[in-house]
Amino acid sequence: MDKLVDLTLADWFSFIPGLIAIWAVVEALRGRPERLMKRSRIHAMKGLGISRKESKRRVHGIVTSGPATPADELNWLASAHPGQARPGSLPRGKGSPMPLTFAASSAELLKLSQAYASYAAKLRKGSFLGTATAPLIVHESQTALETSTVLGSAASGGGAEAPKTLRDVRLELPAGRTFDLWELPEVEKGTLAYDLFVSYRRHRIAPDFHEPGPGNRPVAIEAGGLETEPLPTTPAEAEILRAKFRSPRTFDSVLPRLVDWRPERVSSNGRQRLHLAMAETTYAAVLTDHYPKTFEGLDPDPGAAPRIVEGEASRLLTLSTVLVTADRKMLFAGRSKNAGSHAGLFGPAVNGNLELRPRDGILPDADSSGIPDPRRALAREAHEELGLSLDPQQIRILGLARFTVEKERGTHLLMSSSHLAQTADEVAEGVRLADPLEGRWELGGELLAVPLPTKERDVDPLLSWLLHCPQLTPHAALTGIATLASQFKVDPDRLLCLAAGDSNGGGSFETIPLKW
């Protein structure tokens, strides 16, 4: 102790470089990207019920697997965030297909949004030695900010506690066809279209039918955090699926599954929007659960109940757009005899599915946050099938429906329209620019151009034709009704009356040959 007292001021100053060096080493260790991310994430998430262990595991996954997207973060939160148990609350957590941004309350979503904003701020602050400029930290900070924005946007719709006022117009039609119209435009209330918000979770339902051995299971580029739920099949059913997918022309694609939905009024701008809760299914699951003919004639296993094919497990969501041309005609496209479903009929001018996984030559239909974007999917389909260049923001979301017909049961449909600067003839001319590999093979040889009414009295005959015409796919009939509802008052009681009657025409229509 006496020796310390005897130290001169110069001696004390001589210790400073060494102390600075020690401090710099400690800061360097603390400021490494992984340590900074762990420390900042744990601090930001500690009030949300997310454990330190879960936060550390998440950071380790990002460091080892590569930078994340907001969609990755939301998928992680869906199983990591414990949530608040409330009477009548939606199922959530591990093993559930329900996305967090659909199941959580507005208060929970706002708290999560604030936590991610705090996490981003701590990362941007970094350490004394400038860790904030490390590429991984810069990307993680931006991802946290974008995740905060998505969570805040989800909260603006009212969250899970928002009242769910549904309008279900069930139309019973001849030949066992059933249309359920859940949302439509209401021109008398000023609702001509809807905004759209998608909540998405990587939870997939699929039958396991692939044969063991190399080369027999489809190769897919899978994102992290995928949960799977088996769709049960009997050995005989699995063999039928194996036989179908042995064809080089058939592949087991990943498709959107509509888990739930609700209409919302956005607090920040007062607009109406449709909020879709989306997970994943596969083409094999769709064949199993939506198409009765897949296992037609197959006797059930002894003691097993016959399979009920109603689409309740797979819950396929498909997308349709009716094009409205500059000369005020609704366009429907003839389907090729080689089309996989509804061959030879007229469907909407644009019809297809979301691409949820990348495959050769095709990128996922996702926004900058990695969340599935139906408008992007429809714009891609328009280019592939008709050679049209559509801005996704040109596509007006008109509503949601479900249909059951003889060959396809319980399929959900997101309906939309797009108003073009081209005439019907110009659209037919432009089809030569369609993609011969991805879209053109589905088209038949002509477009059906249906003039929009100019007077209210002409609406009912056209609605009746849409409901009863045997040449239209259910997608075309429903999206045509929604397009009319965006221009004229379409009363649900009148639809019920027209569905119960016979078709009374609909006017003069024009078929336009496609100019290959």
Short mmCIF file of C-alpha atoms in Angstrom, two decimals:
data_model
loop_
_atom_site.label_atom_id
_atom_site.label_comp_id
_atom_site.label_asym_id
_atom_site.label_seq_id
_atom_site.Cartn_x
_atom_site.Cartn_y
_atom_site.Cartn_z
CA MET A 1 0.00 0.00 0.00
CA ASP A 2 2.88 2.34 0.84
CA LYS A 3 4.34 1.67 -2.61
CA LEU A 4 1.08 2.81 -4.26
CA VAL A 5 1.15 5.96 -2.16
CA ASP A 6 4.71 6.60 -3.26
CA LEU A 7 3.75 6.54 -6.97
CA THR A 8 4.16 9.85 -8.64
CA LEU A 9 1.64 11.44 -10.97
CA ALA A 10 3.83 10.46 -13.89
CA ASP A 11 3.73 6.83 -12.70
CA TRP A 12 -0.09 6.95 -12.61
CA PHE A 13 -0.20 8.37 -16.12
CA SER A 14 2.03 5.57 -17.34
CA PHE A 15 -0.79 3.08 -16.56
CA ILE A 16 -3.21 4.79 -18.91
CA PRO A 17 -2.07 3.20 -22.22
CA GLY A 18 -2.34 -0.26 -20.69
CA LEU A 19 -5.80 0.44 -19.27
CA ILE A 20 -6.93 1.80 -22.62
CA ALA A 21 -5.63 -1.33 -24.34
CA ILE A 22 -7.51 -3.58 -21.88
CA TRP A 23 -10.67 -1.53 -22.32
CA ALA A 24 -10.30 -1.66 -26.11
CA VAL A 25 -9.99 -5.46 -26.02
CA VAL A 26 -13.11 -5.74 -23.84
CA GLU A 27 -15.02 -3.39 -26.13
CA ALA A 28 -13.84 -5.29 -29.18
CA LEU A 29 -15.16 -8.53 -27.68
CA ARG A 30 -18.42 -6.89 -26.62
CA GLY A 31 -18.75 -5.15 -29.96
CA ARG A 32 -18.42 -8.18 -32.19
CA PRO A 33 -21.57 -8.35 -34.37
CA GLU A 34 -22.88 -11.53 -32.77
CA ARG A 35 -22.35 -10.30 -29.21
CA LEU A 36 -23.83 -6.89 -30.01
CA MET A 37 -26.90 -8.52 -31.60
CA LYS A 38 -27.41 -10.89 -28.67
CA ARG A 39 -27.04 -8.16 -26.06
CA SER A 40 -29.32 -5.73 -27.93
CA ARG A 41 -31.97 -8.33 -28.74
CA ILE A 42 -32.13 -9.69 -25.18
CA HIS A 43 -32.55 -6.16 -23.83
CA ALA A 44 -35.27 -5.27 -26.37
CA MET A 45 -37.22 -8.54 -25.93
CA LYS A 46 -36.97 -8.94 -22.15
CA GLY A 47 -40.36 -7.35 -21.48
CA LEU A 48 -42.16 -9.50 -24.08
CA GLY A 49 -41.80 -12.87 -22.40
CA ILE A 50 -39.18 -14.09 -24.90
CA SER A 51 -36.41 -15.90 -23.04
CA ARG A 52 -32.71 -15.05 -23.24
CA LYS A 53 -32.09 -18.54 -24.59
CA GLU A 54 -34.59 -18.03 -27.43
CA SER A 55 -33.07 -14.65 -28.35
CA LYS A 56 -29.54 -16.11 -28.36
CA ARG A 57 -30.69 -19.02 -30.52
CA ARG A 58 -32.26 -16.58 -32.98
CA VAL A 59 -29.07 -14.52 -33.30
CA HIS A 60 -26.96 -17.64 -33.75
CA GLY A 61 -29.26 -18.73 -36.57
CA ILE A 62 -28.91 -15.37 -38.33
CA VAL A 63 -25.10 -15.37 -38.00
CA THR A 64 -24.72 -18.94 -39.28
CA SER A 65 -27.47 -18.95 -41.96
CA GLY A 66 -27.22 -15.43 -43.32
CA PRO A 67 -29.14 -12.15 -42.97
CA ALA A 68 -32.86 -12.36 -42.21
CA THR A 69 -35.93 -10.65 -43.68
CA PRO A 70 -38.93 -9.26 -41.79
CA ALA A 71 -40.85 -12.37 -42.91
CA ASP A 72 -38.20 -14.50 -41.17
CA GLU A 73 -38.56 -12.44 -38.00
CA LEU A 74 -42.35 -12.71 -38.00
CA ASN A 75 -42.14 -16.45 -38.56
CA TRP A 76 -39.77 -16.75 -35.58
CA LEU A 77 -42.04 -14.60 -33.41
CA ALA A 78 -45.04 -16.81 -34.22
CA SER A 79 -43.52 -19.64 -32.19
CA ALA A 80 -41.23 -17.69 -29.80
CA HIS A 81 -43.69 -15.09 -28.52
CA PRO A 82 -45.92 -16.58 -25.80
CA GLY A 83 -48.79 -14.17 -26.29
CA GLN A 84 -51.64 -13.30 -23.97
CA ALA A 85 -54.28 -15.94 -23.28
CA ARG A 86 -57.72 -14.39 -23.76
CA PRO A 87 -61.20 -15.90 -23.83
CA GLY A 88 -61.94 -16.89 -27.42
CA SER A 89 -58.43 -16.01 -28.60
CA LEU A 90 -57.10 -17.55 -31.81
CA PRO A 91 -54.84 -20.61 -31.62
CA ARG A 92 -51.17 -19.72 -31.93
CA GLY A 93 -47.66 -20.81 -31.03
CA LYS A 94 -45.66 -23.81 -32.13
CA GLY A 95 -47.54 -26.27 -34.30
CA SER A 96 -50.27 -23.78 -35.31
CA PRO A 97 -50.54 -22.37 -38.84
CA MET A 98 -51.85 -19.06 -37.47
CA PRO A 99 -49.53 -16.07 -38.16
CA LEU A 100 -48.72 -13.83 -35.20
CA THR A 101 -49.77 -10.62 -36.96
CA PHE A 102 -53.28 -12.05 -37.34
CA ALA A 103 -53.64 -13.73 -33.93
CA ALA A 104 -52.16 -11.02 -31.66
CA SER A 105 -54.07 -8.13 -30.16
CA SER A 106 -53.43 -4.53 -31.22
CA ALA A 107 -51.71 -3.82 -27.89
CA GLU A 108 -49.39 -6.82 -28.30
CA LEU A 109 -48.51 -5.82 -31.85
CA LEU A 110 -47.71 -2.24 -30.84
CA LYS A 111 -45.51 -3.48 -28.00
CA LEU A 112 -43.65 -5.76 -30.39
CA SER A 113 -43.30 -2.92 -32.89
CA GLN A 114 -41.74 -0.70 -30.22
CA ALA A 115 -39.39 -3.51 -29.13
CA TYR A 116 -38.07 -3.92 -32.68
CA ALA A 117 -37.63 -0.16 -33.07
CA SER A 118 -35.61 -0.19 -29.82
CA TYR A 119 -33.56 -3.15 -31.08
CA ALA A 120 -32.77 -1.25 -34.30
CA ALA A 121 -31.70 1.84 -32.32
CA LYS A 122 -29.35 -0.18 -30.12
CA LEU A 123 -27.76 -1.80 -33.15
CA ARG A 124 -27.28 1.56 -34.88
CA LYS A 125 -25.61 2.90 -31.74
CA GLY A 126 -23.17 -0.01 -31.87
CA SER A 127 -20.01 0.15 -29.83
CA PHE A 128 -17.27 2.73 -29.36
CA LEU A 129 -15.18 0.96 -32.01
CA GLY A 130 -17.75 1.35 -34.76
CA THR A 131 -19.44 -2.06 -34.88
CA ALA A 132 -22.61 -0.34 -36.13
CA THR A 133 -21.03 -0.11 -39.60
CA ALA A 134 -20.44 -3.87 -39.90
CA PRO A 135 -22.52 -5.16 -42.89
CA LEU A 136 -24.39 -7.73 -40.79
CA ILE A 137 -25.30 -5.09 -38.18
CA VAL A 138 -26.43 -2.62 -40.84
CA HIS A 139 -28.67 -5.28 -42.43
CA GLU A 140 -30.03 -6.49 -39.08
CA SER A 141 -30.83 -2.93 -38.03
CA GLN A 142 -32.74 -2.32 -41.27
CA THR A 143 -34.60 -5.63 -40.90
CA ALA A 144 -35.60 -4.69 -37.35
CA LEU A 145 -36.96 -1.33 -38.54
CA GLU A 146 -38.94 -2.97 -41.35
CA THR A 147 -40.29 -5.59 -38.93
CA SER A 148 -41.36 -2.79 -36.59
CA THR A 149 -43.21 -1.14 -39.49
CA VAL A 150 -45.04 -4.37 -40.46
CA LEU A 151 -46.09 -4.97 -36.85
CA GLY A 152 -47.33 -1.40 -36.54
CA SER A 153 -49.30 -1.72 -39.77
CA ALA A 154 -50.89 -4.95 -38.52
CA ALA A 155 -51.90 -3.18 -35.30
CA SER A 156 -53.55 -0.34 -37.23
CA GLY A 157 -56.29 -2.73 -38.35
CA GLY A 158 -57.40 -3.35 -34.77
CA GLY A 159 -55.68 -6.67 -34.13
CA ALA A 160 -57.38 -9.92 -33.17
CA GLU A 161 -59.89 -8.16 -30.92
CA ALA A 162 -61.36 -6.14 -33.82
CA PRO A 163 -65.02 -7.03 -34.43
CA LYS A 164 -65.37 -9.47 -37.31
CA THR A 165 -68.46 -8.47 -39.24
CA LEU A 166 -68.87 -10.93 -42.07
CA ARG A 167 -71.24 -10.98 -45.01
CA ASP A 168 -71.72 -14.52 -46.29
CA VAL A 169 -73.99 -14.70 -49.32
CA ARG A 170 -74.42 -18.39 -50.15
CA LEU A 171 -75.66 -19.05 -53.67
CA GLU A 172 -76.97 -22.56 -54.37
CA LEU A 173 -76.85 -23.22 -58.11
CA PRO A 174 -77.77 -26.11 -60.41
CA ALA A 175 -75.46 -29.13 -60.83
CA GLY A 176 -74.39 -29.02 -57.18
CA ARG A 177 -72.50 -25.75 -57.51
CA THR A 178 -72.19 -23.51 -54.43
CA PHE A 179 -70.77 -19.98 -54.33
CA ASP A 180 -69.98 -18.24 -51.01
CA LEU A 181 -69.43 -14.50 -51.45
CA TRP A 182 -67.77 -13.21 -48.28
CA GLU A 183 -66.76 -9.69 -49.29
CA LEU A 184 -67.83 -7.56 -52.24
CA PRO A 185 -67.57 -3.87 -53.13
CA GLU A 186 -70.50 -1.76 -51.96
CA VAL A 187 -70.80 1.26 -54.22
CA GLU A 188 -73.66 2.78 -52.20
CA LYS A 189 -71.33 2.91 -49.18
CA GLY A 190 -68.35 4.17 -51.17
CA THR A 191 -66.38 0.88 -50.99
CA LEU A 192 -65.21 0.32 -54.56
CA ALA A 193 -62.18 -1.82 -53.66
CA TYR A 194 -60.12 -2.93 -50.67
CA ASP A 195 -56.59 -2.50 -49.42
CA LEU A 196 -54.85 -5.76 -48.63
CA PHE A 197 -52.74 -6.94 -45.70
CA VAL A 198 -51.19 -10.42 -45.64
CA SER A 199 -50.09 -12.23 -42.50
CA TYR A 200 -47.94 -15.23 -43.37
CA ARG A 201 -46.48 -18.19 -41.55
CA ARG A 202 -44.23 -20.98 -42.83
CA HIS A 203 -46.47 -23.82 -41.75
CA ARG A 204 -47.21 -26.40 -44.43
CA ILE A 205 -49.80 -29.16 -44.65
CA ALA A 206 -48.89 -31.91 -47.11
CA PRO A 207 -49.31 -35.64 -47.62
CA ASP A 208 -46.14 -37.70 -47.28
CA PHE A 209 -46.20 -40.01 -50.26
CA HIS A 210 -42.75 -39.77 -51.82
CA GLU A 211 -40.80 -42.96 -52.33
CA PRO A 212 -37.60 -43.41 -50.30
CA GLY A 213 -34.31 -43.11 -52.09
CA PRO A 214 -32.32 -40.39 -53.87
CA GLY A 215 -34.10 -38.39 -56.52
CA ASN A 216 -37.63 -39.32 -55.46
CA ARG A 217 -38.39 -36.34 -53.26
CA PRO A 218 -38.79 -32.97 -54.99
CA VAL A 219 -35.89 -30.59 -54.55
CA ALA A 220 -36.99 -27.24 -53.15
CA ILE A 221 -35.19 -24.16 -51.88
CA GLU A 222 -36.65 -23.94 -48.40
CA ALA A 223 -36.50 -20.98 -46.06
CA GLY A 224 -35.71 -21.53 -42.40
CA GLY A 225 -38.34 -22.08 -39.74
CA LEU A 226 -40.64 -24.30 -41.80
CA GLU A 227 -43.11 -26.36 -39.75
CA THR A 228 -44.91 -29.27 -41.39
CA GLU A 229 -48.22 -30.94 -40.66
CA PRO A 230 -49.02 -34.28 -42.32
CA LEU A 231 -52.21 -34.68 -44.35
CA PRO A 232 -53.06 -38.34 -43.73
CA THR A 233 -53.32 -40.69 -46.72
CA THR A 234 -53.82 -44.42 -46.96
CA PRO A 235 -51.17 -46.59 -48.65
CA ALA A 236 -53.40 -46.92 -51.72
CA GLU A 237 -53.89 -43.14 -51.93
CA ALA A 238 -50.15 -42.55 -51.52
CA GLU A 239 -49.49 -44.91 -54.44
CA ILE A 240 -51.91 -42.99 -56.67
CA LEU A 241 -50.10 -39.74 -55.82
CA ARG A 242 -46.71 -41.35 -56.49
CA ALA A 243 -47.90 -42.52 -59.89
CA LYS A 244 -49.11 -39.02 -60.78
CA PHE A 245 -45.91 -37.27 -59.73
CA ARG A 246 -43.68 -39.70 -61.60
CA SER A 247 -44.70 -37.76 -64.72
CA PRO A 248 -41.97 -35.27 -65.75
CA ARG A 249 -44.71 -32.70 -66.44
CA THR A 250 -46.01 -32.72 -62.84
CA PHE A 251 -44.26 -31.23 -59.81
CA ASP A 252 -45.39 -30.80 -56.22
CA SER A 253 -45.47 -27.01 -55.94
CA VAL A 254 -45.95 -24.98 -52.75
CA LEU A 255 -49.28 -23.11 -52.76
CA PRO A 256 -51.02 -20.60 -50.46
CA ARG A 257 -53.36 -21.87 -47.73
CA LEU A 258 -56.01 -19.47 -46.40
CA VAL A 259 -56.03 -20.10 -42.63
CA ASP A 260 -58.40 -17.23 -41.76
CA TRP A 261 -59.37 -13.72 -42.82
CA ARG A 262 -61.25 -10.65 -41.67
CA PRO A 263 -62.25 -7.20 -42.96
CA GLU A 264 -60.63 -4.30 -41.10
CA ARG A 265 -60.90 -0.52 -40.93
CA VAL A 266 -57.38 0.97 -40.82
CA SER A 267 -57.05 3.55 -38.06
CA SER A 268 -54.33 5.57 -39.78
CA ASN A 269 -56.24 6.30 -43.01
CA GLY A 270 -59.83 5.09 -42.53
CA ARG A 271 -59.65 2.66 -45.45
CA GLN A 272 -61.25 -0.76 -45.61
CA ARG A 273 -58.85 -3.66 -46.07
CA LEU A 274 -58.94 -7.42 -46.24
CA HIS A 275 -56.56 -9.09 -43.80
CA LEU A 276 -55.59 -12.59 -44.97
CA ALA A 277 -53.92 -15.12 -42.64
CA MET A 278 -51.90 -17.33 -44.93
CA ALA A 279 -49.84 -20.50 -44.52
CA GLU A 280 -48.78 -23.17 -47.03
CA THR A 281 -50.17 -26.23 -48.74
CA THR A 282 -48.93 -28.26 -51.72
CA TYR A 283 -50.29 -29.39 -55.06
CA ALA A 284 -50.45 -32.96 -53.74
CA ALA A 285 -52.52 -31.76 -50.77
CA VAL A 286 -54.84 -29.87 -53.15
CA LEU A 287 -55.34 -33.02 -55.25
CA THR A 288 -56.06 -34.97 -52.06
CA ASP A 289 -58.40 -32.49 -50.37
CA HIS A 290 -60.04 -30.47 -53.18
CA TYR A 291 -60.42 -32.82 -56.18
CA PRO A 292 -62.82 -35.75 -55.70
CA LYS A 293 -61.67 -37.49 -58.87
CA THR A 294 -58.12 -37.99 -57.54
CA PHE A 295 -59.13 -41.12 -55.64
CA GLU A 296 -62.38 -41.84 -57.47
CA GLY A 297 -63.29 -45.52 -57.40
CA LEU A 298 -60.77 -46.32 -54.67
CA ASP A 299 -62.29 -48.43 -51.90
CA PRO A 300 -61.47 -47.18 -48.38
CA ASP A 301 -59.27 -49.33 -46.16
CA PRO A 302 -61.18 -51.85 -44.02
CA GLY A 303 -62.62 -50.06 -41.00
CA ALA A 304 -61.71 -46.60 -42.37
CA ALA A 305 -64.32 -43.97 -43.18
CA PRO A 306 -64.54 -42.76 -46.80
CA ARG A 307 -62.48 -39.65 -47.48
CA ILE A 308 -64.50 -36.41 -47.36
CA VAL A 309 -63.21 -34.03 -50.01
CA GLU A 310 -64.31 -30.49 -49.10
CA GLY A 311 -61.05 -28.52 -49.01
CA GLU A 312 -61.23 -28.01 -45.24
CA ALA A 313 -57.66 -29.18 -44.58
CA SER A 314 -55.73 -27.76 -47.56
CA ARG A 315 -57.81 -24.54 -47.88
CA LEU A 316 -56.30 -23.51 -51.22
CA LEU A 317 -56.34 -19.79 -52.05
CA THR A 318 -56.29 -18.95 -55.75
CA LEU A 319 -56.18 -15.53 -57.47
CA SER A 320 -58.25 -14.06 -60.30
CA THR A 321 -58.40 -10.75 -62.18
CA VAL A 322 -60.98 -9.61 -64.70
CA LEU A 323 -59.49 -7.07 -67.09
CA VAL A 324 -61.65 -4.08 -68.00
CA THR A 325 -60.52 -2.61 -71.31
CA ALA A 326 -60.53 0.96 -72.59
CA ASP A 327 -63.65 0.14 -74.63
CA ARG A 328 -65.45 -0.95 -71.42
CA LYS A 329 -65.36 -4.71 -71.90
CA MET A 330 -64.71 -7.37 -69.28
CA LEU A 331 -62.26 -9.93 -70.63
CA PHE A 332 -62.37 -13.66 -70.00
CA ALA A 333 -59.79 -16.03 -71.46
CA GLY A 334 -60.47 -19.40 -73.04
CA ARG A 335 -58.59 -22.22 -71.30
CA SER A 336 -56.62 -24.74 -73.30
CA LYS A 337 -57.77 -28.35 -73.51
CA ASN A 338 -54.39 -29.14 -71.94
CA ALA A 339 -55.03 -26.95 -68.89
CA GLY A 340 -54.79 -28.81 -65.60
CA SER A 341 -58.30 -27.84 -64.47
CA HIS A 342 -61.49 -26.46 -66.05
CA ALA A 343 -60.12 -27.25 -69.53
CA GLY A 344 -62.01 -25.76 -72.47
CA LEU A 345 -63.97 -23.23 -70.36
CA PHE A 346 -63.60 -19.45 -70.11
CA GLY A 347 -61.80 -18.25 -67.00
CA PRO A 348 -60.84 -14.75 -65.83
CA ALA A 349 -58.35 -13.09 -68.15
CA VAL A 350 -55.74 -13.55 -65.39
CA ASN A 351 -55.86 -16.53 -63.07
CA GLY A 352 -53.23 -18.34 -61.02
CA ASN A 353 -51.48 -18.87 -57.72
CA LEU A 354 -48.84 -17.27 -55.54
CA GLU A 355 -45.33 -18.64 -55.95
CA LEU A 356 -44.18 -19.10 -52.34
CA ARG A 357 -40.80 -20.66 -53.12
CA PRO A 358 -38.23 -19.86 -55.80
CA ARG A 359 -37.86 -22.33 -58.63
CA ASP A 360 -35.83 -22.27 -61.83
CA GLY A 361 -36.67 -19.06 -63.66
CA ILE A 362 -39.32 -17.94 -61.15
CA LEU A 363 -38.84 -15.76 -58.07
CA PRO A 364 -41.29 -15.84 -55.16
CA ASP A 365 -44.22 -13.43 -55.34
CA ALA A 366 -43.17 -11.45 -52.26
CA ASP A 367 -42.76 -7.82 -51.28
CA SER A 368 -39.52 -6.27 -50.02
CA SER A 369 -40.19 -7.73 -46.55
CA GLY A 370 -40.43 -11.28 -47.90
CA ILE A 371 -44.20 -11.45 -47.27
CA PRO A 372 -46.36 -12.99 -50.06
CA ASP A 373 -47.90 -10.35 -52.30
CA PRO A 374 -50.99 -11.43 -54.32
CA ARG A 375 -50.85 -8.32 -56.52
CA ARG A 376 -47.30 -9.18 -57.63
CA ALA A 377 -48.45 -12.71 -58.38
CA LEU A 378 -51.30 -11.46 -60.57
CA ALA A 379 -49.01 -9.03 -62.42
CA ARG A 380 -46.62 -11.93 -63.11
CA GLU A 381 -49.49 -14.14 -64.32
CA ALA A 382 -50.73 -11.34 -66.62
CA HIS A 383 -47.32 -11.14 -68.26
CA GLU A 384 -46.91 -14.93 -68.52
CA GLU A 385 -50.38 -15.62 -69.94
CA LEU A 386 -51.22 -12.51 -71.99
CA GLY A 387 -47.95 -10.62 -72.43
CA LEU A 388 -49.40 -7.69 -70.45
CA SER A 389 -47.21 -5.44 -68.31
CA LEU A 390 -49.32 -4.57 -65.26
CA ASP A 391 -48.24 -2.43 -62.35
CA PRO A 392 -49.30 -4.40 -59.24
CA GLN A 393 -50.87 -1.21 -57.88
CA GLN A 394 -53.19 -1.17 -60.91
CA ILE A 395 -54.87 -4.30 -59.55
CA ARG A 396 -57.96 -3.55 -57.46
CA ILE A 397 -58.82 -6.06 -54.74
CA LEU A 398 -62.59 -6.64 -54.92
CA GLY A 399 -63.32 -9.31 -52.35
CA LEU A 400 -63.10 -12.89 -51.22
CA ALA A 401 -65.19 -15.94 -52.11
CA ARG A 402 -65.26 -19.73 -51.99
CA PHE A 403 -66.73 -22.16 -54.48
CA THR A 404 -67.64 -25.82 -54.70
CA VAL A 405 -68.33 -27.45 -58.08
CA GLU A 406 -68.38 -31.04 -59.26
CA LYS A 407 -64.64 -31.33 -59.93
CA GLU A 408 -63.21 -28.87 -57.39
CA ARG A 409 -64.47 -28.37 -53.86
CA GLY A 410 -63.95 -25.71 -51.19
CA THR A 411 -61.45 -23.52 -53.09
CA HIS A 412 -61.00 -19.92 -51.88
CA LEU A 413 -60.73 -17.08 -54.36
CA LEU A 414 -59.26 -13.58 -54.04
CA MET A 415 -61.12 -11.52 -56.64
CA SER A 416 -59.74 -8.44 -58.39
CA SER A 417 -59.96 -6.31 -61.50
CA SER A 418 -57.61 -4.10 -63.47
CA HIS A 419 -58.58 -1.27 -65.81
CA LEU A 420 -56.45 -1.06 -68.94
CA ALA A 421 -55.53 1.66 -71.39
CA GLN A 422 -55.74 -0.93 -74.22
CA THR A 423 -58.85 -2.04 -76.09
CA ALA A 424 -59.93 -5.69 -76.19
CA ASP A 425 -58.49 -6.09 -79.69
CA GLU A 426 -55.15 -4.64 -78.56
CA VAL A 427 -54.98 -7.13 -75.68
CA ALA A 428 -55.57 -9.97 -78.14
CA GLU A 429 -52.78 -8.59 -80.36
CA GLY A 430 -50.33 -8.41 -77.44
CA VAL A 431 -50.67 -12.06 -76.48
CA ARG A 432 -47.76 -12.87 -78.80
CA LEU A 433 -45.53 -11.51 -76.00
CA ALA A 434 -46.81 -14.15 -73.53
CA ASP A 435 -44.36 -16.58 -71.95
CA PRO A 436 -44.50 -19.86 -73.94
CA LEU A 437 -43.07 -21.87 -71.04
CA GLU A 438 -45.04 -20.57 -68.06
CA GLY A 439 -48.35 -19.19 -69.25
CA ARG A 440 -49.29 -19.43 -72.90
CA TRP A 441 -49.84 -23.19 -72.87
CA GLU A 442 -52.82 -22.68 -70.52
CA LEU A 443 -54.64 -20.41 -72.99
CA GLY A 444 -57.12 -21.54 -75.59
CA GLY A 445 -57.53 -19.68 -78.85
CA GLU A 446 -59.79 -16.76 -77.97
CA LEU A 447 -60.88 -14.08 -75.54
CA LEU A 448 -64.49 -13.47 -74.53
CA ALA A 449 -65.26 -9.74 -74.42
CA VAL A 450 -68.35 -8.87 -72.36
CA PRO A 451 -69.54 -5.22 -72.52
CA LEU A 452 -70.11 -3.57 -69.16
CA PRO A 453 -73.67 -2.30 -68.70
CA THR A 454 -74.33 1.39 -69.12
CA LYS A 455 -77.69 1.35 -67.33
CA GLU A 456 -78.84 -0.22 -64.06
CA ARG A 457 -81.55 -2.26 -65.79
CA ASP A 458 -78.93 -4.16 -67.76
CA VAL A 459 -77.07 -5.39 -64.64
CA ASP A 460 -79.42 -8.21 -63.61
CA PRO A 461 -79.35 -10.03 -66.97
CA LEU A 462 -75.55 -9.99 -66.90
CA LEU A 463 -75.45 -11.22 -63.29
CA SER A 464 -77.83 -14.03 -64.24
CA TRP A 465 -75.62 -15.01 -67.15
CA LEU A 466 -72.53 -15.04 -64.94
CA LEU A 467 -74.28 -17.29 -62.42
CA HIS A 468 -75.68 -19.80 -64.90
CA CYS A 469 -73.39 -19.88 -67.96
CA PRO A 470 -71.92 -23.41 -68.22
CA GLN A 471 -68.98 -22.13 -70.29
CA LEU A 472 -67.55 -20.09 -67.39
CA THR A 473 -65.24 -21.36 -64.67
CA PRO A 474 -66.38 -20.56 -61.11
CA HIS A 475 -63.42 -18.16 -60.90
CA ALA A 476 -64.79 -16.23 -63.90
CA ALA A 477 -68.36 -16.13 -62.62
CA LEU A 478 -67.42 -14.90 -59.14
CA THR A 479 -64.82 -12.35 -60.26
CA GLY A 480 -67.23 -11.08 -62.91
CA ILE A 481 -69.88 -10.53 -60.22
CA ALA A 482 -67.32 -8.68 -58.07
CA THR A 483 -66.32 -6.49 -61.03
CA LEU A 484 -69.96 -5.53 -61.60
CA ALA A 485 -70.34 -4.82 -57.86
CA SER A 486 -67.51 -2.30 -58.11
CA GLN A 487 -69.50 -0.37 -60.76
CA PHE A 488 -73.14 -0.88 -59.75
CA LYS A 489 -75.17 -1.70 -56.68
CA VAL A 490 -75.41 -5.51 -56.38
CA ASP A 491 -77.91 -6.46 -53.71
CA PRO A 492 -77.34 -9.84 -51.95
CA ASP A 493 -81.07 -10.61 -51.95
CA ARG A 494 -81.17 -10.00 -55.68
CA LEU A 495 -78.23 -12.38 -56.18
CA LEU A 496 -80.10 -15.06 -54.22
CA CYS A 497 -83.15 -14.55 -56.41
CA LEU A 498 -81.14 -14.72 -59.63
CA ALA A 499 -79.30 -17.84 -58.46
CA ALA A 500 -82.62 -19.59 -57.81
CA GLY A 501 -83.96 -18.76 -61.29
CA ASP A 502 -82.85 -19.57 -64.81
CA SER A 503 -80.47 -17.59 -66.95
CA ASN A 504 -82.22 -14.90 -68.94
CA GLY A 505 -79.38 -14.04 -71.27
CA GLY A 506 -76.94 -11.27 -70.66
CA GLY A 507 -76.50 -9.41 -73.89
CA SER A 508 -74.32 -9.81 -76.95
CA PHE A 509 -70.76 -10.97 -76.38
CA GLU A 510 -67.81 -11.02 -78.71
CA THR A 511 -65.18 -13.71 -79.08
CA ILE A 512 -61.81 -12.36 -80.20
CA PRO A 513 -59.21 -14.74 -81.65
CA LEU A 514 -55.81 -14.50 -80.00
CA LYS A 515 -53.10 -13.20 -82.32
CA TRP A 516 -50.25 -15.64 -81.73
#
